[in-house]
Amino acid sequence: MHAWDVSPKEAVQIQKALMGKLKLEDAFGEIKTVAGIDVGFAKNNTVARAAIAILDFQTLKVVETAVAHHPVSFPYVPGLLSFREVPAVLEAMLKLNAQPDLLLCDGQGIAHPRRFGIAAHLGLLLDIPAIGVAKSRLTGTHPEVPSTKGSYVPLMDKNEQIGVVLRTRTNTKPLYISPGHRVGIDTAPRLVMRCVTKYRLPETTRRAHNLASGV
């Protein structure tokens, strides 16, 4: 859909051009498999290690994994991390026997200054429903989240809701959930909670994180 060997200025323009193509409402059928996606870095951050863990949506058992290593050429620029990470993820996707029905990405969806984080980028490129599951806030404000598991509050940027802040475990730091593509804001936290077991991270991205970290 676009070149990857671009400057940061060109990357910003790509994000702005593609953002309008996102579908931010539910546009998916039955979900049988869900993939967690995470990217780590090796060799002094010169190589991206992309990991995909595909789980059965009902049992949360791992059915397939893939890891790909890809040289990093794009500089570290906040808000443009997908240009460092997505090429490696696309390479890992090629190793899968079948595409998953849903992506949960370690990172932002539209909870991003230009509404185009990695979950939005990947979801659009692959045309797969995608949700950003971030451990920290990139932009936006929110009230205090109730302490009980499953509670969430809106994540707002001025008058626009860009996601929710979700408590996946009682008295544990919340996660920042935002739709990437083909998933609505209200549906995203419900799908994420379907993938939560006893940990802060949903089982999908937890498994992918372990793979990306070489655990």
Tab-separated table of N, CA and C in Angstrom, residues 38-128:
chain	number	residue	atom	x	y	z
A	38	ASP	N	3.361	-8.712	19.027
A	38	ASP	CA	4.300	-7.887	19.779
A	38	ASP	C	5.618	-7.875	19.029
A	39	VAL	N	6.389	-6.826	19.240
A	39	VAL	CA	7.682	-6.689	18.559
A	39	VAL	C	8.743	-6.315	19.584
A	40	GLY	N	9.820	-7.084	19.595
A	40	GLY	CA	10.978	-6.770	20.416
A	40	GLY	C	12.136	-6.382	19.508
A	41	PHE	N	13.253	-6.002	20.122
A	41	PHE	CA	14.407	-5.578	19.328
A	41	PHE	C	15.668	-6.242	19.858
A	42	ALA	N	16.585	-6.517	18.937
A	42	ALA	CA	17.840	-7.184	19.271
A	42	ALA	C	18.997	-6.466	18.577
A	43	LYS	N	20.195	-6.884	18.928
A	43	LYS	CA	21.413	-6.349	18.320
A	43	LYS	C	21.423	-4.822	18.342
A	44	ASN	N	21.316	-4.268	19.565
A	44	ASN	CA	21.343	-2.810	19.758
A	44	ASN	C	20.258	-2.109	18.954
A	45	ASN	N	19.081	-2.716	18.966
A	45	ASN	CA	17.893	-2.153	18.302
A	45	ASN	C	18.029	-2.047	16.789
A	46	THR	N	18.878	-2.854	16.204
A	46	THR	CA	19.028	-2.822	14.742
A	46	THR	C	18.198	-3.897	14.055
A	47	VAL	N	17.657	-4.831	14.838
A	47	VAL	CA	16.832	-5.913	14.277
A	47	VAL	C	15.531	-6.007	15.065
A	48	ALA	N	14.426	-5.987	14.347
A	48	ALA	CA	13.116	-6.156	14.976
A	48	ALA	C	12.754	-7.636	15.002
A	49	ARG	N	12.270	-8.094	16.152
A	49	ARG	CA	11.840	-9.485	16.303
A	49	ARG	C	10.321	-9.476	16.505
A	50	ALA	N	9.589	-9.756	15.438
A	50	ALA	CA	8.129	-9.731	15.478
A	50	ALA	C	7.596	-11.112	15.826
A	51	ALA	N	6.663	-11.135	16.766
A	51	ALA	CA	6.087	-12.407	17.204
A	51	ALA	C	4.567	-12.366	17.081
A	52	ILE	N	4.013	-13.460	16.592
A	52	ILE	CA	2.562	-13.614	16.479
A	52	ILE	C	2.177	-14.909	17.177
A	53	ALA	N	1.228	-14.815	18.084
A	53	ALA	CA	0.692	-16.001	18.752
A	53	ALA	C	-0.804	-16.066	18.438
A	54	ILE	N	-1.220	-17.115	17.769
A	54	ILE	CA	-2.629	-17.277	17.426
A	54	ILE	C	-3.267	-18.238	18.421
A	55	LEU	N	-4.363	-17.782	19.013
A	55	LEU	CA	-5.064	-18.573	20.014
A	55	LEU	C	-6.475	-18.903	19.544
A	56	ASP	N	-6.986	-20.012	20.004
A	56	ASP	CA	-8.402	-20.329	19.820
A	56	ASP	C	-9.207	-19.337	20.667
A	57	PHE	N	-10.181	-18.683	20.074
A	57	PHE	CA	-10.889	-17.616	20.773
A	57	PHE	C	-11.725	-18.135	21.945
A	58	GLN	N	-12.150	-19.376	21.849
A	58	GLN	CA	-12.979	-19.936	22.920
A	58	GLN	C	-12.144	-20.474	24.081
A	59	THR	N	-11.087	-21.205	23.761
A	59	THR	CA	-10.307	-21.867	24.808
A	59	THR	C	-9.058	-21.092	25.211
A	60	LEU	N	-8.624	-20.142	24.357
A	60	LEU	CA	-7.386	-19.386	24.549
A	60	LEU	C	-6.155	-20.280	24.551
A	61	LYS	N	-6.260	-21.416	23.890
A	61	LYS	CA	-5.104	-22.287	23.704
A	61	LYS	C	-4.350	-21.854	22.442
A	62	VAL	N	-3.038	-21.896	22.507
A	62	VAL	CA	-2.225	-21.508	21.351
A	62	VAL	C	-2.364	-22.552	20.248
A	63	VAL	N	-2.666	-22.083	19.047
A	63	VAL	CA	-2.797	-23.004	17.912
A	63	VAL	C	-1.671	-22.836	16.898
A	64	GLU	N	-1.012	-21.665	16.908
A	64	GLU	CA	0.086	-21.449	15.968
A	64	GLU	C	0.886	-20.232	16.399
A	65	THR	N	2.177	-20.258	16.128
A	65	THR	CA	3.026	-19.097	16.398
A	65	THR	C	3.955	-18.860	15.212
A	66	ALA	N	4.437	-17.634	15.125
A	66	ALA	CA	5.416	-17.296	14.088
A	66	ALA	C	6.288	-16.164	14.601
A	67	VAL	N	7.558	-16.219	14.253
A	67	VAL	CA	8.518	-15.178	14.628
A	67	VAL	C	9.325	-14.818	13.388
A	68	ALA	N	9.560	-13.538	13.200
A	68	ALA	CA	10.372	-13.086	12.067
A	68	ALA	C	11.338	-12.011	12.531
A	69	HIS	N	12.535	-12.038	11.992
A	69	HIS	CA	13.541	-11.022	12.277
A	69	HIS	C	13.713	-10.146	11.034
A	70	HIS	N	13.723	-8.836	11.251
A	70	HIS	CA	13.799	-7.923	10.114
A	70	HIS	C	14.694	-6.748	10.482
A	71	PRO	N	15.634	-6.362	9.606
A	71	PRO	CA	16.497	-5.222	9.909
A	71	PRO	C	15.680	-3.944	10.092
A	72	VAL	N	16.096	-3.125	11.032
A	72	VAL	CA	15.417	-1.857	11.297
A	72	VAL	C	16.166	-0.742	10.588
A	73	SER	N	15.445	0.010	9.758
A	73	SER	CA	16.073	1.129	9.058
A	73	SER	C	15.446	2.468	9.436
A	74	PHE	N	14.242	2.431	9.984
A	74	PHE	CA	13.549	3.675	10.326
A	74	PHE	C	13.960	4.121	11.726
A	75	PRO	N	14.199	5.405	11.932
A	75	PRO	CA	14.639	5.888	13.254
A	75	PRO	C	13.530	5.788	14.297
A	76	TYR	N	13.921	5.853	15.558
A	76	TYR	CA	12.949	5.854	16.647
A	76	TYR	C	12.330	7.245	16.739
A	77	VAL	N	11.055	7.329	16.397
A	77	VAL	CA	10.317	8.592	16.474
A	77	VAL	C	8.973	8.303	17.129
A	78	PRO	N	8.690	8.877	18.307
A	78	PRO	CA	7.382	8.659	18.926
A	78	PRO	C	6.247	8.996	17.957
A	79	GLY	N	5.254	8.117	17.913
A	79	GLY	CA	4.138	8.316	17.003
A	79	GLY	C	4.344	7.676	15.641
A	80	LEU	N	5.571	7.212	15.375
A	80	LEU	CA	5.875	6.585	14.080
A	80	LEU	C	6.470	5.188	14.273
A	81	LEU	N	6.196	4.574	15.425
A	81	LEU	CA	6.825	3.289	15.728
A	81	LEU	C	6.397	2.190	14.764
A	82	SER	N	5.215	2.312	14.170
A	82	SER	CA	4.779	1.247	13.259
A	82	SER	C	5.702	1.140	12.043
A	83	PHE	N	6.387	2.227	11.688
A	83	PHE	CA	7.302	2.156	10.555
A	83	PHE	C	8.567	1.366	10.897
A	84	ARG	N	8.854	1.202	12.184
A	84	ARG	CA	9.951	0.341	12.621
A	84	ARG	C	9.499	-1.112	12.775
A	85	GLU	N	8.222	-1.296	13.147
A	85	GLU	CA	7.757	-2.613	13.574
A	85	GLU	C	6.941	-3.381	12.538
A	86	VAL	N	6.109	-2.692	11.776
A	86	VAL	CA	5.180	-3.396	10.884
A	86	VAL	C	5.879	-4.237	9.818
A	87	PRO	N	6.983	-3.787	9.196
A	87	PRO	CA	7.621	-4.667	8.198
A	87	PRO	C	7.967	-6.044	8.759
A	88	ALA	N	8.428	-6.100	10.008
A	88	ALA	CA	8.745	-7.390	10.619
A	88	ALA	C	7.481	-8.205	10.866
A	89	VAL	N	6.404	-7.530	11.296
A	89	VAL	CA	5.141	-8.241	11.535
A	89	VAL	C	4.596	-8.826	10.239
A	90	LEU	N	4.671	-8.066	9.156
A	90	LEU	CA	4.188	-8.569	7.867
A	90	LEU	C	4.987	-9.797	7.428
A	91	GLU	N	6.276	-9.785	7.723
A	91	GLU	CA	7.115	-10.947	7.396
A	91	GLU	C	6.688	-12.164	8.223
A	92	ALA	N	6.369	-11.938	9.493
A	92	ALA	CA	5.900	-13.039	10.340
A	92	ALA	C	4.540	-13.557	9.874
A	93	MET	N	3.679	-12.665	9.411
A	93	MET	CA	2.354	-13.077	8.931
A	93	MET	C	2.467	-14.058	7.770
A	94	LEU	N	3.492	-13.887	6.951
A	94	LEU	CA	3.678	-14.763	5.794
A	94	LEU	C	4.010	-16.195	6.208
A	95	LYS	N	4.444	-16.384	7.443
A	95	LYS	CA	4.806	-17.717	7.915
A	95	LYS	C	3.609	-18.497	8.460
A	96	LEU	N	2.480	-17.823	8.620
A	96	LEU	CA	1.306	-18.474	9.204
A	96	LEU	C	0.594	-19.346	8.181
A	97	ASN	N	-0.018	-20.412	8.662
A	97	ASN	CA	-0.800	-21.278	7.786
A	97	ASN	C	-2.149	-20.656	7.435
A	98	ALA	N	-2.687	-19.846	8.328
A	98	ALA	CA	-3.973	-19.198	8.081
A	98	ALA	C	-4.013	-17.873	8.823
A	99	GLN	N	-4.710	-16.898	8.257
A	99	GLN	CA	-4.844	-15.614	8.915
A	99	GLN	C	-5.807	-15.710	10.094
A	100	PRO	N	-5.523	-15.016	11.169
A	100	PRO	CA	-6.452	-14.986	12.309
A	100	PRO	C	-7.671	-14.119	11.989
A	101	ASP	N	-8.701	-14.249	12.804
A	101	ASP	CA	-9.930	-13.472	12.615
A	101	ASP	C	-9.884	-12.122	13.317
A	102	LEU	N	-8.944	-11.959	14.245
A	102	LEU	CA	-8.840	-10.723	15.024
A	102	LEU	C	-7.401	-10.541	15.469
A	103	LEU	N	-6.939	-9.294	15.457
A	103	LEU	CA	-5.586	-8.962	15.922
A	103	LEU	C	-5.659	-8.123	17.193
A	104	LEU	N	-4.902	-8.517	18.202
A	104	LEU	CA	-4.694	-7.679	19.386
A	104	LEU	C	-3.217	-7.292	19.388
A	105	CYS	N	-2.952	-6.029	19.154
A	105	CYS	CA	-1.581	-5.562	18.978
A	105	CYS	C	-1.070	-4.859	20.225
A	106	ASP	N	0.168	-5.120	20.585
A	106	ASP	CA	0.811	-4.414	21.677
A	106	ASP	C	1.135	-3.008	21.183
A	107	GLY	N	0.265	-2.070	21.495
A	107	GLY	CA	0.423	-0.706	21.003
A	107	GLY	C	-0.929	-0.049	20.811
A	108	GLN	N	-0.925	1.070	20.140
A	108	GLN	CA	-2.145	1.860	20.005
A	108	GLN	C	-2.905	1.534	18.722
A	109	GLY	N	-4.214	1.778	18.785
A	109	GLY	CA	-5.043	1.795	17.585
A	109	GLY	C	-5.198	3.251	17.175
A	110	ILE	N	-6.402	3.832	17.415
A	110	ILE	CA	-6.592	5.244	17.093
A	110	ILE	C	-6.275	6.158	18.273
A	111	ALA	N	-5.849	5.605	19.412
A	111	ALA	CA	-5.429	6.436	20.548
A	111	ALA	C	-4.020	6.947	20.282
A	112	HIS	N	-3.908	7.788	19.286
A	112	HIS	CA	-2.649	8.191	18.670
A	112	HIS	C	-2.844	9.625	18.179
A	113	PRO	N	-1.814	10.461	18.207
A	113	PRO	CA	-1.990	11.859	17.787
A	113	PRO	C	-2.599	12.012	16.396
A	114	ARG	N	-2.298	11.090	15.484
A	114	ARG	CA	-2.883	11.152	14.137
A	114	ARG	C	-3.874	10.012	13.898
A	115	ARG	N	-4.304	9.364	14.997
A	115	ARG	CA	-5.318	8.301	14.941
A	115	ARG	C	-4.850	7.134	14.075
A	116	PHE	N	-3.532	6.840	14.127
A	116	PHE	CA	-3.019	5.785	13.266
A	116	PHE	C	-1.843	5.071	13.911
A	117	GLY	N	-2.121	4.387	15.030
A	117	GLY	CA	-1.100	3.575	15.679
A	117	GLY	C	-0.918	2.247	14.972
A	118	ILE	N	-0.115	1.363	15.573
A	118	ILE	CA	0.245	0.114	14.897
A	118	ILE	C	-0.956	-0.781	14.640
A	119	ALA	N	-1.938	-0.806	15.538
A	119	ALA	CA	-3.107	-1.657	15.311
A	119	ALA	C	-3.935	-1.155	14.135
A	120	ALA	N	-4.010	0.164	13.980
A	120	ALA	CA	-4.699	0.735	12.830
A	120	ALA	C	-3.925	0.434	11.544
A	121	HIS	N	-2.614	0.600	11.601
A	121	HIS	CA	-1.753	0.380	10.437
A	121	HIS	C	-1.849	-1.076	9.963
A	122	LEU	N	-1.657	-1.996	10.907
A	122	LEU	CA	-1.705	-3.415	10.547
A	122	LEU	C	-3.101	-3.850	10.104
A	123	GLY	N	-4.112	-3.417	10.856
A	123	GLY	CA	-5.469	-3.807	10.515
A	123	GLY	C	-5.842	-3.382	9.115
A	124	LEU	N	-5.471	-2.153	8.754
A	124	LEU	CA	-5.793	-1.652	7.420
A	124	LEU	C	-5.006	-2.375	6.337
A	125	LEU	N	-3.699	-2.549	6.546
A	125	LEU	CA	-2.869	-3.218	5.536
A	125	LEU	C	-3.322	-4.655	5.290
A	126	LEU	N	-3.698	-5.356	6.357
A	126	LEU	CA	-4.078	-6.767	6.256
A	126	LEU	C	-5.583	-6.951	6.061
A	127	ASP	N	-6.347	-5.879	6.269
A	127	ASP	CA	-7.812	-5.919	6.238
A	127	ASP	C	-8.342	-6.974	7.208
A	128	ILE	N	-7.826	-6.919	8.427
A	128	ILE	CA	-8.259	-7.809	9.511
A	128	ILE	C	-8.706	-6.924	10.683
